[in-house]
Structure formats: structure tokens, C-alpha cells
């Protein structure tokens, strides 16, 4: 026992060093575990952010496609509402031979009637004394 106490007095400083070395090994393992956990979490978050960005890009693309489709549909509906204005006689004749033209084009007698109405409306005002005199003003009521 005395020999053990003599050794302990001579190498007392070895006990704290052994304790510190053991603590360092435990800390090193804990640090490696935490580093691995943080790396895995960082990779998971990076993957999640990438997935969210891809999903956002897909949603934006779908929205742009819907907007283009809606604009085209609106333009088609608007064009369908616009009247077809035909100015050329040949164009009218060609259009009148189609199925849609037969339904929309007027017959020759109706066109002549419209031309006559336009000419009648374009005539100057009738001469004075033809019954087109101004309306007389209201006469005052008799005293009662």
C-alpha cells in the first residue's frame, strides 16, 4: 500500500489528464454525431427548398398557360360577337353562297328597300306649307 501511495504522489498529475482525455473522446464522439445530424438536416432542408422552388416554378408556368388560354378564349368569344362587315360586292356574293351567308345575308329585294330608305332619308326637308310647320306654343288657359 505504501508503494501505491508513493506512486500516486509521484504521478498525481496523470489522474486529471486521463480524465480530460476521456472527456475529450466523449466530446469528440458527441461532436461528430451532432455534425452528422446538422449535415443531414441541412441536406434535408436544401432538398425541401429545391422541391418548393420547382413546385413554385411549375405553378407559375401553369398560371401563365392558363392566362394565355383564357386570353385566347376571350379573344375568340369577342371575335365571335363582332359583326361581319362586308364591303366588296364579290365578297358578299361569295359569302352568300356559304351556309352561314345564306342565313345572314339579305335578299336582293331587302337590300333595294334599304337603299331606297337611305335615299329617302337623305332627301332635303320638304318645302314650306306642306304641313311641316312648327308646332304652335300652348295658348294660355282662359280665366275661370
Short mmCIF file of C-alpha atoms in Angstrom, two decimals:
data_model
loop_
_atom_site.label_atom_id
_atom_site.label_comp_id
_atom_site.label_asym_id
_atom_site.label_seq_id
_atom_site.Cartn_x
_atom_site.Cartn_y
_atom_site.Cartn_z
CA UNK A 1 0.00 0.00 0.00
CA UNK A 2 2.83 2.36 0.71
CA UNK A 3 4.21 1.65 -2.69
CA UNK A 4 0.88 2.60 -4.23
CA UNK A 5 0.80 5.85 -2.25
CA UNK A 6 4.34 6.63 -3.33
CA UNK A 7 3.37 6.08 -6.96
CA UNK A 8 0.26 8.21 -6.52
CA UNK A 9 2.33 11.06 -5.08
CA UNK A 10 4.78 10.83 -7.90
CA UNK A 11 2.17 10.60 -10.75
CA UNK A 12 -0.82 12.53 -9.23
CA UNK A 13 -1.00 14.76 -12.29
CA UNK A 14 -1.80 11.73 -14.52
CA UNK A 15 -5.30 11.29 -12.99
CA UNK A 16 -6.68 14.67 -14.24
CA UNK A 17 -5.01 14.15 -17.62
CA UNK A 18 -6.65 10.72 -18.00
CA UNK A 19 -9.99 12.30 -17.05
CA UNK A 20 -9.52 15.11 -19.55
CA UNK A 21 -8.55 12.60 -22.28
CA UNK A 22 -11.71 10.55 -21.56
CA UNK A 23 -13.81 13.73 -21.67
CA UNK A 24 -12.16 14.71 -24.96
CA UNK A 25 -13.01 11.32 -26.52
CA UNK A 26 -16.65 11.57 -25.37
CA UNK A 27 -16.88 15.16 -26.61
CA UNK A 28 -15.32 14.20 -29.94
CA UNK A 29 -17.92 11.45 -30.48
CA UNK A 30 -20.76 13.80 -29.47
CA UNK A 31 -19.42 16.49 -31.78
CA UNK A 32 -19.18 14.05 -34.69
CA UNK A 33 -22.75 12.90 -34.01
CA UNK A 34 -24.03 16.48 -33.89
CA UNK A 35 -22.10 17.39 -37.03
CA UNK A 36 -23.63 14.42 -38.86
CA UNK A 37 -27.10 15.42 -37.62
CA UNK A 38 -26.64 19.03 -38.74
CA UNK A 39 -25.34 17.89 -42.14
CA UNK A 40 -28.34 15.60 -42.60
CA UNK A 41 -30.75 18.39 -41.58
CA UNK A 42 -29.03 20.84 -43.93
CA UNK A 43 -29.34 18.36 -46.81
CA UNK A 44 -32.99 17.76 -45.98
CA UNK A 45 -33.72 21.50 -45.88
CA UNK A 46 -31.83 22.07 -49.12
CA UNK A 47 -33.82 19.30 -50.80
CA UNK A 48 -37.06 20.75 -49.42
CA UNK A 49 -36.19 24.24 -50.65
CA UNK A 50 -35.30 22.87 -54.09
CA UNK A 51 -38.59 20.96 -54.22
CA UNK A 52 -40.53 24.08 -53.17
CA UNK A 53 -38.80 26.17 -55.84
CA UNK A 54 -39.54 23.57 -58.53
CA UNK A 55 -43.16 23.43 -57.37
CA UNK A 56 -43.41 27.24 -57.43
CA UNK A 57 -41.94 27.34 -60.94
CA UNK A 58 -44.44 24.71 -62.13
CA UNK A 59 -47.33 26.65 -60.57
CA UNK A 60 -46.16 29.86 -62.23
CA UNK A 61 -45.88 28.06 -65.58
CA UNK A 62 -49.37 26.58 -65.21
CA UNK A 63 -50.72 30.01 -64.28
CA UNK A 64 -49.07 31.58 -67.33
CA UNK A 65 -50.52 28.81 -69.54
CA UNK A 66 -53.98 29.38 -68.05
CA UNK A 67 -53.64 33.11 -68.64
CA UNK A 68 -52.68 32.55 -72.28
CA UNK A 69 -55.56 30.11 -72.73
CA UNK A 70 -58.03 32.48 -71.05
CA UNK A 71 -56.84 35.37 -73.22
CA UNK A 72 -57.22 33.27 -76.36
CA UNK A 73 -60.70 32.11 -75.29
CA UNK A 74 -61.73 35.68 -74.52
CA UNK A 75 -60.40 36.90 -77.86
CA UNK A 76 -62.27 34.11 -79.67
CA UNK A 77 -65.51 34.95 -77.88
CA UNK A 78 -65.04 38.63 -78.58
CA UNK A 79 -64.33 37.94 -82.25
CA UNK A 80 -67.45 35.78 -82.45
CA UNK A 81 -69.53 38.73 -81.19
CA UNK A 82 -68.14 41.20 -83.72
CA UNK A 83 -70.38 41.68 -86.73
CA UNK A 84 -69.03 40.64 -90.07
CA UNK A 85 -68.74 43.76 -92.20
CA UNK A 86 -68.63 43.02 -95.90
CA UNK A 87 -67.68 45.85 -98.21
CA UNK A 88 -66.94 44.23 -101.55
CA UNK A 89 -69.78 43.08 -103.78
CA UNK A 90 -67.82 39.98 -104.81
CA UNK A 91 -67.11 39.21 -101.17
CA UNK A 92 -70.82 39.47 -100.39
CA UNK A 93 -71.71 37.16 -103.27
CA UNK A 94 -69.09 34.61 -102.22
CA UNK A 95 -70.18 34.83 -98.59
CA UNK A 96 -73.84 34.49 -99.54
CA UNK A 97 -73.10 31.13 -101.18
CA UNK A 98 -71.90 29.64 -97.88
CA UNK A 99 -74.26 28.16 -95.29
CA UNK A 100 -73.61 30.95 -92.80
CA UNK A 101 -74.01 33.54 -95.55
CA UNK A 102 -77.43 32.25 -96.56
CA UNK A 103 -78.62 32.80 -93.02
CA UNK A 104 -77.10 36.26 -92.55
CA UNK A 105 -77.20 37.88 -95.99
CA UNK A 106 -80.29 39.77 -97.05
CA UNK A 107 -82.09 39.05 -100.25
CA UNK A 108 -81.75 41.48 -103.16
CA UNK A 109 -85.25 42.95 -102.62
CA UNK A 110 -84.45 43.70 -98.95
CA UNK A 111 -81.18 45.36 -99.94
CA UNK A 112 -83.02 47.54 -102.51
CA UNK A 113 -85.57 48.51 -99.84
CA UNK A 114 -82.75 49.56 -97.51
CA UNK A 115 -81.15 51.57 -100.32
CA UNK A 116 -84.49 53.29 -101.01
CA UNK A 117 -84.90 54.08 -97.31
CA UNK A 118 -81.38 55.54 -97.20
CA UNK A 119 -82.16 57.70 -100.26
CA UNK A 120 -85.43 58.83 -98.73
CA UNK A 121 -83.73 59.84 -95.51
CA UNK A 122 -81.02 61.68 -97.42
CA UNK A 123 -83.59 63.85 -99.31
CA UNK A 124 -83.75 67.51 -98.25
CA UNK A 125 -86.51 68.72 -95.93
CA UNK A 126 -89.96 69.16 -97.53
CA UNK A 127 -90.86 72.64 -98.80
CA UNK A 128 -92.74 75.12 -96.56
CA UNK A 129 -96.51 74.84 -96.49
CA UNK A 130 -96.50 71.12 -96.84
CA UNK A 131 -97.70 70.53 -93.32
CA UNK A 132 -94.26 70.56 -91.86
CA UNK A 133 -94.81 73.79 -89.93
CA UNK A 134 -93.54 74.19 -86.39
CA UNK A 135 -95.78 73.15 -83.53
CA UNK A 136 -97.66 76.13 -82.05
CA UNK A 137 -96.97 77.07 -78.46
CA UNK A 138 -99.55 76.31 -75.77
CA UNK A 139 -102.22 79.04 -75.53
CA UNK A 140 -102.78 80.47 -72.08
CA UNK A 141 -105.77 78.96 -70.29
CA UNK A 142 -108.88 81.20 -70.07
CA UNK A 143 -109.51 82.86 -66.73
CA UNK A 144 -112.11 80.87 -64.90
#
